[in-house]
Amino acid sequence: MTYLRPSLRQRLSLRLWAAVVLFALVTTAGAGQLSRKERALTAKEETIARQQLFTAWKDSVRTALEPSYLTKMLRIGGDSMKLAWTVYDSKPADGYALYISLHGGGGAPSQVNDSQWENQQRLYKPQHAVYLCPRGISDTWDLHFRPQSDDFYRQVIMMMVAYCDVNPDKVYLMGYSAGGDGVWRLAPRMADSWAAASMMAGHPGDVSLVNLRNLPFMIWCGEQDAAYDRNRQCEHRIAEMDSLHQDDRDGYLFEGHMQQGKGHWMDLTDVAAVPWMARHRRHAYPKKIVWLQTEVTKPHFYWISAPEEELQKGKEVRAEIDGNTITITKCDYSMLTISLNDQLVDLDKPVTVRYQGKKVFKGKVKRLRSTLRHTLYARNDPSYMFPSQLQVLLPRSYPE
């Protein structure tokens, strides 16, 4: 079996990570090269190892992010993000939910965006949840989805998991106006991070929606919200989501709401999005993946990883699992790393990978503690702590 040694970018996700990821890099030095002599784990042993590693990971996050938690301020490079959060109701047995709620404003003076941020903190009150409003990292029109923003949201999730017992599979994204603009971009490009997302009164621009295949998604807009052509654009995107769902009935779960008689302000009719999102948990291990690289490229998406040096906007992977067979139906990379667990396949049986009608791998893959540790610290997401990985080479075409 061949394993992909993580590159610097795969370890850090992007180059702008703050101290917590630097700490993780130190603790995982050498984890990329797995020992051939390492003993495979049983399913029961994996469960024990997973809990031990998760506990240690939370401790490392709390150590690294303590100043940010106490000051409610994250800093990465030259950017900073102020945070405000409220905890509502008691903690459920499976942990709190986390709602990341993005404010309006955008290209406006700081005091306007500050006022919109303060207003957002009062808009919604989800039950048994941490309701968190980040202040946009700039005062530009794209204040919520600048390329470096994704790193902030990852750290927000890590901090809330470690400090507030948030369930990483109950993290929801929502936003109004300029915050809705942010949801349009962040939902597809971080689709594997969210349990559900709701866009309120935002403009989609030229965003592709294909990455939403496994992410429940809501669209809310006033039918009279004509500024920037929002109403027509949202109507078009509702029709697009419906078309995607009709072509793939197991995916693209969505609801579209054009509020009659409403303009940009929908008089809080959109609060219905909160209980709708709460019904969903993150589908971290979907059996079918559609992954299109956006303007912010990522090395990982669900259980697939691509080579750092080949990442480019517009590249696509489509893959699905049936039993213990993984079929890659489209791939714009020369190789892929496939991370596996017993929710995806039966690791006690051989796994087969097929591409272009050809078998590119068949064999058993081991559950290894080092792989659990490596994948946890490479992605800093407990749900993507995988016990097994395999790497497949994918030539552009096969000789006849």
PDB file of C-alpha atoms in Angstrom, residues 156-287:
ATOM      1  CA  VAL A 156     -13.845  29.338  14.675  1.00  0.00           C
ATOM      2  CA  ILE A 157     -15.161  25.787  14.350  1.00  0.00           C
ATOM      3  CA  MET A 158     -12.069  24.286  15.984  1.00  0.00           C
ATOM      4  CA  MET A 159     -12.298  26.722  18.898  1.00  0.00           C
ATOM      5  CA  MET A 160     -15.997  26.071  19.496  1.00  0.00           C
ATOM      6  CA  VAL A 161     -15.514  22.295  19.313  1.00  0.00           C
ATOM      7  CA  ALA A 162     -12.649  22.446  21.813  1.00  0.00           C
ATOM      8  CA  TYR A 163     -14.032  25.023  24.234  1.00  0.00           C
ATOM      9  CA  CYS A 164     -17.826  24.785  23.977  1.00  0.00           C
ATOM     10  CA  ASP A 165     -18.399  21.110  23.191  1.00  0.00           C
ATOM     11  CA  VAL A 166     -19.850  21.889  19.777  1.00  0.00           C
ATOM     12  CA  ASN A 167     -20.597  18.828  17.687  1.00  0.00           C
ATOM     13  CA  PRO A 168     -18.526  19.267  14.474  1.00  0.00           C
ATOM     14  CA  ASP A 169     -21.353  17.621  12.527  1.00  0.00           C
ATOM     15  CA  LYS A 170     -23.843  20.276  13.702  1.00  0.00           C
ATOM     16  CA  VAL A 171     -22.216  23.400  12.255  1.00  0.00           C
ATOM     17  CA  TYR A 172     -24.530  25.628  10.204  1.00  0.00           C
ATOM     18  CA  LEU A 173     -23.848  28.626   7.976  1.00  0.00           C
ATOM     19  CA  MET A 174     -26.252  31.515   7.431  1.00  0.00           C
ATOM     20  CA  GLY A 175     -26.075  35.174   6.417  1.00  0.00           C
ATOM     21  CA  TYR A 176     -28.144  38.211   5.401  1.00  0.00           C
ATOM     22  CA  SER A 177     -27.492  40.651   2.523  1.00  0.00           C
ATOM     23  CA  ALA A 178     -23.691  40.886   2.253  1.00  0.00           C
ATOM     24  CA  GLY A 179     -23.726  37.936   4.647  1.00  0.00           C
ATOM     25  CA  GLY A 180     -25.896  36.147   2.093  1.00  0.00           C
ATOM     26  CA  ASP A 181     -23.261  36.955  -0.537  1.00  0.00           C
ATOM     27  CA  GLY A 182     -20.826  35.162   1.751  1.00  0.00           C
ATOM     28  CA  VAL A 183     -23.062  32.110   2.066  1.00  0.00           C
ATOM     29  CA  TRP A 184     -23.312  31.815  -1.719  1.00  0.00           C
ATOM     30  CA  ARG A 185     -19.510  31.503  -1.904  1.00  0.00           C
ATOM     31  CA  LEU A 186     -18.646  29.722   1.335  1.00  0.00           C
ATOM     32  CA  ALA A 187     -21.312  27.033   1.152  1.00  0.00           C
ATOM     33  CA  PRO A 188     -19.948  25.467  -2.072  1.00  0.00           C
ATOM     34  CA  ARG A 189     -16.247  25.950  -1.422  1.00  0.00           C
ATOM     35  CA  MET A 190     -16.471  24.643   2.175  1.00  0.00           C
ATOM     36  CA  ALA A 191     -19.393  22.282   1.581  1.00  0.00           C
ATOM     37  CA  ASP A 192     -17.754  19.473   3.534  1.00  0.00           C
ATOM     38  CA  SER A 193     -17.620  21.694   6.660  1.00  0.00           C
ATOM     39  CA  TRP A 194     -21.328  22.461   7.056  1.00  0.00           C
ATOM     40  CA  ALA A 195     -24.369  20.471   8.157  1.00  0.00           C
ATOM     41  CA  ALA A 196     -26.694  22.854   6.276  1.00  0.00           C
ATOM     42  CA  ALA A 197     -26.653  26.438   5.000  1.00  0.00           C
ATOM     43  CA  SER A 198     -29.184  29.208   4.453  1.00  0.00           C
ATOM     44  CA  MET A 199     -28.714  32.241   2.220  1.00  0.00           C
ATOM     45  CA  MET A 200     -30.810  35.337   2.984  1.00  0.00           C
ATOM     46  CA  ALA A 201     -31.085  38.264   0.556  1.00  0.00           C
ATOM     47  CA  GLY A 202     -27.685  37.871  -1.055  1.00  0.00           C
ATOM     48  CA  HIS A 203     -26.385  37.953  -4.637  1.00  0.00           C
ATOM     49  CA  PRO A 204     -24.884  34.735  -6.063  1.00  0.00           C
ATOM     50  CA  GLY A 205     -22.643  36.281  -8.685  1.00  0.00           C
ATOM     51  CA  ASP A 206     -21.130  33.596 -10.912  1.00  0.00           C
ATOM     52  CA  VAL A 207     -20.799  30.917  -8.212  1.00  0.00           C
ATOM     53  CA  SER A 208     -21.189  27.267  -9.212  1.00  0.00           C
ATOM     54  CA  LEU A 209     -23.583  25.195  -7.104  1.00  0.00           C
ATOM     55  CA  VAL A 210     -22.415  21.690  -8.041  1.00  0.00           C
ATOM     56  CA  ASN A 211     -20.473  21.232  -4.774  1.00  0.00           C
ATOM     57  CA  LEU A 212     -23.773  21.450  -2.852  1.00  0.00           C
ATOM     58  CA  ARG A 213     -24.618  17.863  -3.777  1.00  0.00           C
ATOM     59  CA  ASN A 214     -24.403  16.705  -0.141  1.00  0.00           C
ATOM     60  CA  LEU A 215     -25.221  19.978   1.637  1.00  0.00           C
ATOM     61  CA  PRO A 216     -28.859  20.913   2.433  1.00  0.00           C
ATOM     62  CA  PHE A 217     -29.283  24.488   1.208  1.00  0.00           C
ATOM     63  CA  MET A 218     -31.919  27.206   1.522  1.00  0.00           C
ATOM     64  CA  ILE A 219     -32.456  30.326  -0.604  1.00  0.00           C
ATOM     65  CA  TRP A 220     -34.474  33.241   0.816  1.00  0.00           C
ATOM     66  CA  CYS A 221     -35.178  36.463  -1.074  1.00  0.00           C
ATOM     67  CA  GLY A 222     -37.906  39.100  -1.224  1.00  0.00           C
ATOM     68  CA  GLU A 223     -39.704  39.048  -4.563  1.00  0.00           C
ATOM     69  CA  GLN A 224     -39.354  42.856  -4.692  1.00  0.00           C
ATOM     70  CA  ASP A 225     -35.638  42.864  -3.803  1.00  0.00           C
ATOM     71  CA  ALA A 226     -34.593  44.240  -7.187  1.00  0.00           C
ATOM     72  CA  ALA A 227     -31.325  45.933  -6.172  1.00  0.00           C
ATOM     73  CA  TYR A 228     -28.425  44.330  -8.022  1.00  0.00           C
ATOM     74  CA  ASP A 229     -31.081  42.097  -9.649  1.00  0.00           C
ATOM     75  CA  ARG A 230     -31.143  39.924  -6.512  1.00  0.00           C
ATOM     76  CA  ASN A 231     -34.689  38.679  -6.982  1.00  0.00           C
ATOM     77  CA  ARG A 232     -34.157  37.465 -10.542  1.00  0.00           C
ATOM     78  CA  GLN A 233     -30.786  35.974  -9.704  1.00  0.00           C
ATOM     79  CA  CYS A 234     -32.247  34.067  -6.761  1.00  0.00           C
ATOM     80  CA  GLU A 235     -35.152  32.826  -8.891  1.00  0.00           C
ATOM     81  CA  HIS A 236     -32.636  31.528 -11.430  1.00  0.00           C
ATOM     82  CA  ARG A 237     -30.628  29.772  -8.730  1.00  0.00           C
ATOM     83  CA  ILE A 238     -33.741  28.156  -7.254  1.00  0.00           C
ATOM     84  CA  ALA A 239     -34.493  26.779 -10.719  1.00  0.00           C
ATOM     85  CA  GLU A 240     -30.873  25.625 -11.042  1.00  0.00           C
ATOM     86  CA  MET A 241     -30.987  23.789  -7.713  1.00  0.00           C
ATOM     87  CA  ASP A 242     -34.230  22.130  -8.745  1.00  0.00           C
ATOM     88  CA  SER A 243     -32.650  20.986 -12.001  1.00  0.00           C
ATOM     89  CA  LEU A 244     -29.620  19.571 -10.168  1.00  0.00           C
ATOM     90  CA  HIS A 245     -31.927  17.707  -7.795  1.00  0.00           C
ATOM     91  CA  GLN A 246     -34.083  16.336 -10.616  1.00  0.00           C
ATOM     92  CA  ASP A 247     -30.948  14.950 -12.292  1.00  0.00           C
ATOM     93  CA  ASP A 248     -29.626  13.489  -9.022  1.00  0.00           C
ATOM     94  CA  ARG A 249     -32.581  12.637  -6.792  1.00  0.00           C
ATOM     95  CA  ASP A 250     -30.408  11.551  -3.867  1.00  0.00           C
ATOM     96  CA  GLY A 251     -28.566  14.876  -3.794  1.00  0.00           C
ATOM     97  CA  TYR A 252     -29.057  18.641  -3.864  1.00  0.00           C
ATOM     98  CA  LEU A 253     -31.634  18.838  -1.084  1.00  0.00           C
ATOM     99  CA  PHE A 254     -32.865  22.429  -0.995  1.00  0.00           C
ATOM    100  CA  GLU A 255     -35.718  24.840  -0.408  1.00  0.00           C
ATOM    101  CA  GLY A 256     -36.252  28.124  -2.245  1.00  0.00           C
ATOM    102  CA  HIS A 257     -38.413  30.910  -0.821  1.00  0.00           C
ATOM    103  CA  MET A 258     -39.281  34.050  -2.779  1.00  0.00           C
ATOM    104  CA  GLN A 259     -41.204  36.077  -0.183  1.00  0.00           C
ATOM    105  CA  GLN A 260     -44.228  37.739  -1.727  1.00  0.00           C
ATOM    106  CA  GLY A 261     -44.584  41.462  -1.071  1.00  0.00           C
ATOM    107  CA  LYS A 262     -41.149  41.657   0.572  1.00  0.00           C
ATOM    108  CA  GLY A 263     -38.170  43.705  -0.456  1.00  0.00           C
ATOM    109  CA  HIS A 264     -34.637  43.429   0.877  1.00  0.00           C
ATOM    110  CA  TRP A 265     -35.923  43.128   4.455  1.00  0.00           C
ATOM    111  CA  MET A 266     -38.141  40.060   4.818  1.00  0.00           C
ATOM    112  CA  ASP A 267     -39.560  40.942   8.261  1.00  0.00           C
ATOM    113  CA  LEU A 268     -37.872  37.896   9.798  1.00  0.00           C
ATOM    114  CA  THR A 269     -39.938  35.388   7.833  1.00  0.00           C
ATOM    115  CA  ASP A 270     -36.568  33.774   7.122  1.00  0.00           C
ATOM    116  CA  VAL A 271     -36.212  32.660  10.768  1.00  0.00           C
ATOM    117  CA  ALA A 272     -37.899  29.459   9.570  1.00  0.00           C
ATOM    118  CA  ALA A 273     -34.477  28.545   8.189  1.00  0.00           C
ATOM    119  CA  VAL A 274     -33.137  27.894  11.694  1.00  0.00           C
ATOM    120  CA  PRO A 275     -35.327  24.875  12.611  1.00  0.00           C
ATOM    121  CA  TRP A 276     -35.030  23.599   9.030  1.00  0.00           C
ATOM    122  CA  MET A 277     -31.239  23.556   9.278  1.00  0.00           C
ATOM    123  CA  ALA A 278     -31.382  22.030  12.745  1.00  0.00           C
ATOM    124  CA  ARG A 279     -33.019  18.903  11.320  1.00  0.00           C
ATOM    125  CA  HIS A 280     -29.832  18.084   9.429  1.00  0.00           C
ATOM    126  CA  ARG A 281     -26.448  16.723  10.455  1.00  0.00           C
ATOM    127  CA  ARG A 282     -23.343  16.973   8.327  1.00  0.00           C
ATOM    128  CA  HIS A 283     -23.145  14.171   5.795  1.00  0.00           C
ATOM    129  CA  ALA A 284     -19.397  13.740   6.289  1.00  0.00           C
ATOM    130  CA  TYR A 285     -19.189  10.421   4.446  1.00  0.00           C
ATOM    131  CA  PRO A 286     -21.381  10.684   1.343  1.00  0.00           C
ATOM    132  CA  LYS A 287     -21.219   7.757  -1.049  1.00  0.00           C
TER     133      LYS A 287
END
